Coordinates of N, CA, C and O in Angstrom, one line a residue:
X1 N -40.6 42.2 -1.1 CA -40.4 40.7 -1.0 C -41.3 40.2 0.2 O -41.3 40.8 1.2
X2 N -42.0 39.1 0.0 CA -42.8 38.6 1.0 C -41.9 37.9 2.1 O -40.8 37.6 1.9
X3 N -42.6 37.7 3.3 CA -41.9 37.1 4.4 C -41.2 35.8 4.2 O -40.1 35.6 4.6
X4 N -41.9 34.9 3.5 CA -41.4 33.6 3.2 C -40.1 33.7 2.4 O -39.1 33.0 2.6
X5 N -40.2 34.5 1.4 CA -39.0 34.7 0.5 C -37.8 35.3 1.3 O -36.7 34.9 1.0
X6 N -38.1 36.2 2.2 CA -37.0 36.7 3.0 C -36.3 35.6 3.8 O -35.1 35.6 3.9
X7 N -37.1 34.7 4.4 CA -36.6 33.7 5.2 C -35.8 32.7 4.4 O -34.7 32.2 4.7
X8 N -36.4 32.4 3.2 CA -35.7 31.5 2.2 C -34.3 32.1 1.9 O -33.3 31.4 1.8
X9 N -34.3 33.4 1.7 CA -33.0 34.1 1.3 C -32.0 34.0 2.4 O -30.8 33.8 2.2
X10 N -32.5 34.1 3.7 CA -31.6 34.0 4.8 C -30.9 32.6 4.9 O -29.7 32.4 5.1
X11 N -31.7 31.6 4.6 CA -31.2 30.2 4.5 C -30.2 30.0 3.5 O -29.1 29.5 3.7
X12 N -30.4 30.6 2.3 CA -29.5 30.5 1.2 C -28.2 31.3 1.5 O -27.1 30.8 1.2
X13 N -28.4 32.5 2.1 CA -27.2 33.3 2.5 C -26.4 32.6 3.5 O -25.1 32.7 3.5
X14 N -27.0 31.9 4.5 CA -26.3 31.2 5.5 C -25.4 30.2 4.9 O -24.2 30.1 5.3
X15 N -25.9 29.4 4.0 CA -25.0 28.4 3.4 C -23.9 29.0 2.6 O -22.8 28.5 2.6
X16 N -24.2 30.0 1.9 CA -23.2 30.7 1.1 C -22.1 31.2 2.0 O -20.9 31.1 1.8
X17 N -22.5 31.8 3.1 CA -21.5 32.3 4.1 C -20.7 31.2 4.7 O -19.5 31.4 5.0
X18 N -21.3 30.0 5.0 CA -20.6 28.9 5.5 C -19.5 28.4 4.5 O -18.4 28.2 4.9
X19 N -19.9 28.3 3.3 CA -18.9 27.9 2.2 C -17.8 28.9 2.1 O -16.6 28.5 2.0
X20 N -18.1 30.2 2.1 CA -17.1 31.2 1.9 C -16.4 31.6 3.2 O -15.5 32.5 3.2
X21 N -16.7 31.0 4.3 CA -16.2 31.3 5.6 C -16.3 32.8 5.9 O -15.4 33.5 6.4
X22 N -17.5 33.4 5.6 CA -17.8 34.8 5.7 C -18.4 35.0 7.1 O -19.6 35.0 7.3
X23 N -17.5 35.3 8.1 CA -17.9 35.4 9.5 C -18.7 36.7 9.7 O -19.6 36.7 10.6
X24 N -18.5 37.7 8.9 CA -19.3 38.9 9.0 C -20.8 38.6 8.7 O -21.7 39.0 9.4
X25 N -21.0 37.9 7.5 CA -22.4 37.5 7.2 C -23.0 36.6 8.2 O -24.2 36.7 8.5
X26 N -22.2 35.6 8.7 CA -22.7 34.7 9.6 C -23.2 35.4 10.9 O -24.2 35.1 11.5
X27 N -22.4 36.4 11.4 CA -22.8 37.2 12.5 C -24.1 37.9 12.3 O -24.9 38.0 13.2
X28 N -24.2 38.5 11.1 CA -25.4 39.2 10.7 C -26.7 38.4 10.6 O -27.8 38.8 11.0
X29 N -26.6 37.2 10.2 CA -27.7 36.3 9.9 C -28.2 35.5 11.2 O -29.3 35.1 11.2
X30 N -27.3 35.4 12.2 CA -27.7 34.6 13.4 C -27.9 35.6 14.6 O -27.1 36.5 14.8
X31 N -28.9 35.3 15.3 CA -29.2 36.1 16.6 C -28.0 35.8 17.6 O -27.4 34.7 17.5
X32 N -27.8 36.7 18.4 CA -26.7 36.6 19.4 C -27.0 35.3 20.3 O -26.0 34.7 20.8
X33 N -28.3 35.0 20.5 CA -28.6 33.8 21.4 C -28.7 32.5 20.6 O -29.3 31.5 21.1
X34 N -28.3 32.5 19.3 CA -28.4 31.4 18.4 C -27.7 30.1 19.1 O -26.6 30.2 19.7
X35 N -28.3 29.0 18.8 CA -27.7 27.7 19.2 C -27.9 26.7 18.1 O -28.9 26.6 17.5
X36 N -26.8 26.0 17.8 CA -26.8 24.9 16.8 C -26.7 23.6 17.5 O -25.9 23.4 18.4
X37 N -27.6 22.7 17.2 CA -27.6 21.4 17.8 C -27.3 20.4 16.6 O -28.0 20.3 15.6
X38 N -26.1 19.9 16.7 CA -25.5 18.9 15.7 C -26.3 17.6 15.7 O -27.0 17.3 16.7
X39 N -26.1 16.8 14.7 CA -26.7 15.5 14.6 C -26.3 14.6 15.8 O -27.1 13.8 16.3
X40 N -25.1 14.9 16.4 CA -24.6 14.1 17.5 C -25.3 14.5 18.8 O -25.1 13.9 19.9
X41 N -26.0 15.6 18.8 CA -26.6 16.2 20.0 C -25.7 17.3 20.6 O -26.2 17.9 21.6
X42 N -24.5 17.5 20.1 CA -23.7 18.5 20.6 C -24.3 19.9 20.4 O -24.8 20.1 19.3
X43 N -24.2 20.8 21.3 CA -24.7 22.2 21.2 C -23.6 23.1 21.0 O -22.5 23.0 21.7
X44 N -23.7 24.1 20.1 CA -22.7 25.2 19.9 C -23.4 26.5 20.0 O -24.5 26.7 19.3
X45 N -22.8 27.4 20.7 CA -23.3 28.8 20.7 C -23.0 29.5 19.4 O -22.2 28.9 18.6
X46 N -23.5 30.6 19.1 CA -23.2 31.4 17.9 C -21.7 31.6 17.8 O -21.1 31.3 16.7
X47 N -21.0 32.0 18.9 CA -19.6 32.3 18.8 C -18.8 31.0 18.5 O -17.8 31.0 17.7
X48 N -19.2 29.9 19.2 CA -18.4 28.6 19.0 C -18.6 28.1 17.5 O -17.7 27.7 16.9
X49 N -19.8 28.2 17.0 CA -20.2 27.8 15.6 C -19.4 28.6 14.6 O -18.7 28.1 13.7
X50 N -19.4 29.9 14.7 CA -18.7 30.8 13.8 C -17.2 30.6 13.9 O -16.5 30.5 12.9
X51 N -16.6 30.4 15.1 CA -15.2 30.1 15.3 C -14.8 28.8 14.6 O -13.8 28.7 14.0
X52 N -15.7 27.8 14.7 CA -15.4 26.5 14.1 C -15.4 26.5 12.6 O -14.6 25.8 12.0
X53 N -16.2 27.4 12.0 CA -16.2 27.6 10.6 C -14.9 28.3 10.2 O -14.2 27.9 9.3
X54 N -14.6 29.4 10.9 CA -13.4 30.2 10.6 C -12.1 29.4 10.7 O -11.2 29.5 9.9
X55 N -12.0 28.5 11.8 CA -10.7 27.8 12.0 C -10.6 26.5 11.3 O -9.6 25.8 11.4
X56 N -11.7 26.1 10.5 CA -11.6 24.9 9.7 C -12.1 23.6 10.4 O -12.0 22.5 9.9
X57 N -12.6 23.7 11.6 CA -13.2 22.6 12.3 C -14.4 22.1 11.5 O -14.7 20.9 11.4
X58 N -15.2 23.1 11.0 CA -16.3 22.8 10.1 C -16.0 23.4 8.8 O -15.9 24.7 8.6
X59 N -15.8 22.6 7.8 CA -15.5 23.0 6.4 C -16.7 22.6 5.5 O -17.0 21.5 5.4
X60 N -17.3 23.7 4.9 CA -18.4 23.4 4.0 C -17.9 23.8 2.6 O -17.3 24.9 2.4
X61 N -18.3 23.0 1.6 CA -17.8 23.2 0.2 C -18.9 23.6 -0.7 O -18.7 24.4 -1.6
X62 N -20.1 23.0 -0.6 CA -21.2 23.4 -1.4 C -22.5 22.8 -0.8 O -22.5 21.9 0.0
X63 N -23.6 23.4 -1.2 CA -24.9 23.0 -0.7 C -25.9 23.2 -1.9 O -26.0 24.2 -2.5
X64 N -26.6 22.1 -2.1 CA -27.7 22.1 -3.2 C -29.0 21.9 -2.4 O -29.3 20.9 -1.8
X65 N -29.8 23.0 -2.5 CA -31.1 23.0 -1.8 C -32.2 22.3 -2.5 O -32.4 22.5 -3.7
X66 N -32.8 21.3 -1.8 CA -33.9 20.5 -2.4 C -35.3 20.9 -2.0 O -36.2 20.8 -2.7
X67 N -35.4 21.4 -0.7 CA -36.8 21.7 -0.2 C -36.7 22.6 1.0 O -35.8 22.5 1.8
X68 N -37.6 23.6 1.0 CA -37.7 24.5 2.2 C -39.2 24.6 2.5 O -40.0 25.0 1.7
X69 N -39.6 24.2 3.7 CA -40.9 24.4 4.2 C -40.9 25.4 5.3 O -40.2 25.3 6.3
X70 N -41.7 26.5 5.1 CA -41.6 27.6 6.0 C -43.0 27.9 6.6 O -44.0 27.9 5.9
X71 N -43.0 28.1 7.9 CA -44.2 28.5 8.6 C -44.0 29.7 9.4 O -43.0 29.8 10.1
X72 N -44.9 30.7 9.3 CA -44.7 32.0 10.0 C -45.8 32.2 10.9 O -47.0 32.0 10.6
X73 N -45.5 32.7 12.2 CA -46.5 33.0 13.2 C -46.1 34.3 13.8 O -45.3 34.4 14.7
X74 N -46.5 35.5 13.2 CA -46.2 36.8 13.7 C -44.7 37.0 13.5 O -44.2 37.0 12.3
X75 N -44.0 37.3 14.6 CA -42.5 37.6 14.4 C -41.7 36.4 14.7 O -40.5 36.5 15.0
X76 N -42.3 35.2 14.6 CA -41.5 33.9 14.7 C -41.8 33.1 13.5 O -42.9 33.1 12.9
X77 N -40.8 32.3 13.2 CA -41.0 31.4 12.0 C -40.1 30.1 12.2 O -39.2 30.1 13.0
X78 N -40.5 29.1 11.5 CA -39.7 27.9 11.4 C -39.5 27.6 9.9 O -40.3 27.9 9.1
X79 N -38.4 27.0 9.7 CA -38.0 26.5 8.3 C -37.4 25.2 8.5 O -36.5 24.9 9.3
X80 N -37.9 24.2 7.7 CA -37.3 22.9 7.6 C -36.7 22.8 6.2 O -37.4 22.9 5.2
X81 N -35.4 22.8 6.2 CA -34.7 22.8 4.9 C -34.0 21.5 4.7 O -33.4 21.0 5.6
X82 N -34.0 21.0 3.5 CA -33.3 19.8 3.1 C -32.4 20.2 2.0 O -32.8 20.7 0.9
X83 N -31.1 19.9 2.2 CA -30.0 20.2 1.3 C -29.0 19.1 1.2 O -28.8 18.5 2.2
X84 N -28.4 18.9 0.1 CA -27.3 18.0 0.0 C -26.0 18.9 0.2 O -25.8 19.8 -0.6
X85 N -25.3 18.6 1.3 CA -24.2 19.4 1.7 C -22.9 18.7 1.7 O -22.8 17.6 2.3
X86 N -21.9 19.2 1.0 CA -20.6 18.6 0.9 C -19.8 19.3 2.0 O -19.7 20.6 2.0
X87 N -19.2 18.5 2.9 CA -18.5 19.1 4.0 C -17.5 18.1 4.6 O -17.6 16.9 4.4
X88 N -16.5 18.7 5.3 CA -15.6 17.9 6.1 C -15.6 18.5 7.5 O -15.2 19.7 7.6
X89 N -16.0 17.7 8.5 CA -16.2 18.3 9.8 C -15.5 17.5 10.9 O -15.3 16.3 10.8
X90 N -15.0 18.2 11.9 CA -14.3 17.6 13.0 C -13.2 16.7 12.6 O -13.1 15.6 13.2
X91 N -12.4 17.0 11.6 CA -11.3 16.2 11.2 C -11.6 15.1 10.3 O -10.7 14.4 9.9
X92 N -12.8 14.9 10.0 CA -13.2 13.8 9.1 C -13.0 14.2 7.6 O -12.7 15.4 7.3
X93 N -13.1 13.3 6.7 CA -12.9 13.5 5.3 C -14.2 14.2 4.7 O -15.2 14.2 5.3
X94 N -14.0 14.7 3.5 CA -15.1 15.3 2.8 C -16.2 14.2 2.5 O -15.9 13.1 2.0
X95 N -17.4 14.6 2.7 CA -18.6 13.7 2.5 C -19.8 14.6 2.1 O -19.8 15.8 2.5
X96 N -20.7 14.0 1.3 CA -21.9 14.7 1.0 C -23.0 14.1 1.9 O -23.3 12.9 1.8
X97 N -23.7 15.0 2.7 CA -24.8 14.6 3.5 C -26.1 15.1 3.0 O -26.1 16.2 2.4
X98 N -27.1 14.3 3.2 CA -28.5 14.8 3.0 C -28.9 15.4 4.3 O -29.4 14.7 5.2
X99 N -28.6 16.7 4.4 CA -28.8 17.4 5.7 C -30.1 18.1 5.8 O -30.5 18.9 4.9
X100 N -30.8 17.8 6.9 CA -32.1 18.5 7.2 C -31.8 19.4 8.4 O -31.3 19.0 9.4
X101 N -32.2 20.7 8.2 CA -32.1 21.7 9.3 C -33.5 22.1 9.7 O -34.2 22.6 8.8
X102 N -33.8 21.9 11.0 CA -35.0 22.5 11.5 C -34.6 23.8 12.2 O -33.8 23.8 13.1
X103 N -35.0 24.9 11.6 CA -34.5 26.2 12.0 C -35.6 27.0 12.6 O -36.8 27.0 12.1
X104 N -35.3 27.8 13.6 CA -36.2 28.8 14.2 C -35.7 30.2 13.9 O -34.5 30.4 14.0
X105 N -36.6 31.1 13.6 CA -36.3 32.4 13.3 C -37.1 33.4 14.2 O -38.2 33.0 14.6
X106 N -36.5 34.6 14.4 CA -37.3 35.6 15.0 C -37.0 36.9 14.2 O -35.9 37.1 13.7
X107 N -38.1 37.7 14.1 CA -38.0 39.0 13.3 C -37.6 40.0 14.4 O -38.4 40.3 15.3
X108 N -36.4 40.6 14.3 CA -36.0 41.6 15.2 C -35.5 42.8 14.4 O -34.7 42.7 13.5
X109 N -36.0 44.0 14.8 CA -35.7 45.2 14.1 C -35.8 45.1 12.6 O -35.0 45.6 11.8
X110 N -36.9 44.4 12.2 CA -37.2 44.3 10.7 C -36.5 43.2 10.0 O -36.7 43.1 8.8
X111 N -35.6 42.5 10.6 CA -34.8 41.5 9.9 C -35.1 40.1 10.5 O -35.2 40.0 11.8
X112 N -35.2 39.1 9.7 CA -35.3 37.7 10.2 C -33.9 37.2 10.6 O -33.0 37.2 9.7
X113 N -33.8 36.7 11.8 CA -32.5 36.2 12.3 C -32.8 34.7 12.7 O -33.8 34.4 13.3
X114 N -31.7 33.9 12.5 CA -31.8 32.5 12.9 C -31.5 32.4 14.4 O -30.5 32.9 14.9
X115 N -32.4 31.8 15.2 CA -32.2 31.7 16.6 C -31.8 30.3 17.0 O -31.2 30.1 18.1
X116 N -32.2 29.3 16.2 CA -31.8 27.9 16.5 C -31.8 27.1 15.3 O -32.6 27.3 14.3
X117 N -30.9 26.1 15.2 CA -30.8 25.2 14.1 C -30.5 23.8 14.6 O -29.6 23.6 15.4
X118 N -31.4 22.8 14.2 CA -31.2 21.4 14.7 C -30.9 20.6 13.4 O -31.8 20.5 12.5
X119 N -29.8 19.9 13.4 CA -29.4 19.2 12.2 C -29.7 17.7 12.4 O -29.6 17.1 13.4
X120 N -30.2 17.1 11.3 CA -30.4 15.7 11.2 C -30.2 15.3 9.7 O -30.0 16.2 8.9
X121 N -30.3 14.0 9.4 CA -30.3 13.6 8.0 C -31.7 13.2 7.5 O -32.6 13.0 8.3
X122 N -31.8 13.1 6.2 CA -33.1 12.7 5.7 C -32.9 11.7 4.6 O -31.8 11.4 4.2

């Protein structure tokens, strides 16, 4: 499998794990130094992000992927993904967002890990 396909697969697996609240998969896909920057500017560490999914602060129901643009430079990569995401977050009601994630990846021990994700809408 080529590098771009591997990164695309990590993106898809991340969303599947978010929907299924699969904390084992989320831990495997994200680097220990991962940071999520929400649309509001709020930052969450890997541990805070996974805990928020597990405890229902962040509820994801489905994601339909529309576009993934991937750029690789050695052991670092970026992916800009656009997906329609159905979620209920921070006590709000269920809504479908046109969510864009600007993601940074690092290849460590042969695996692509997510190191940063910045959320916005498109």
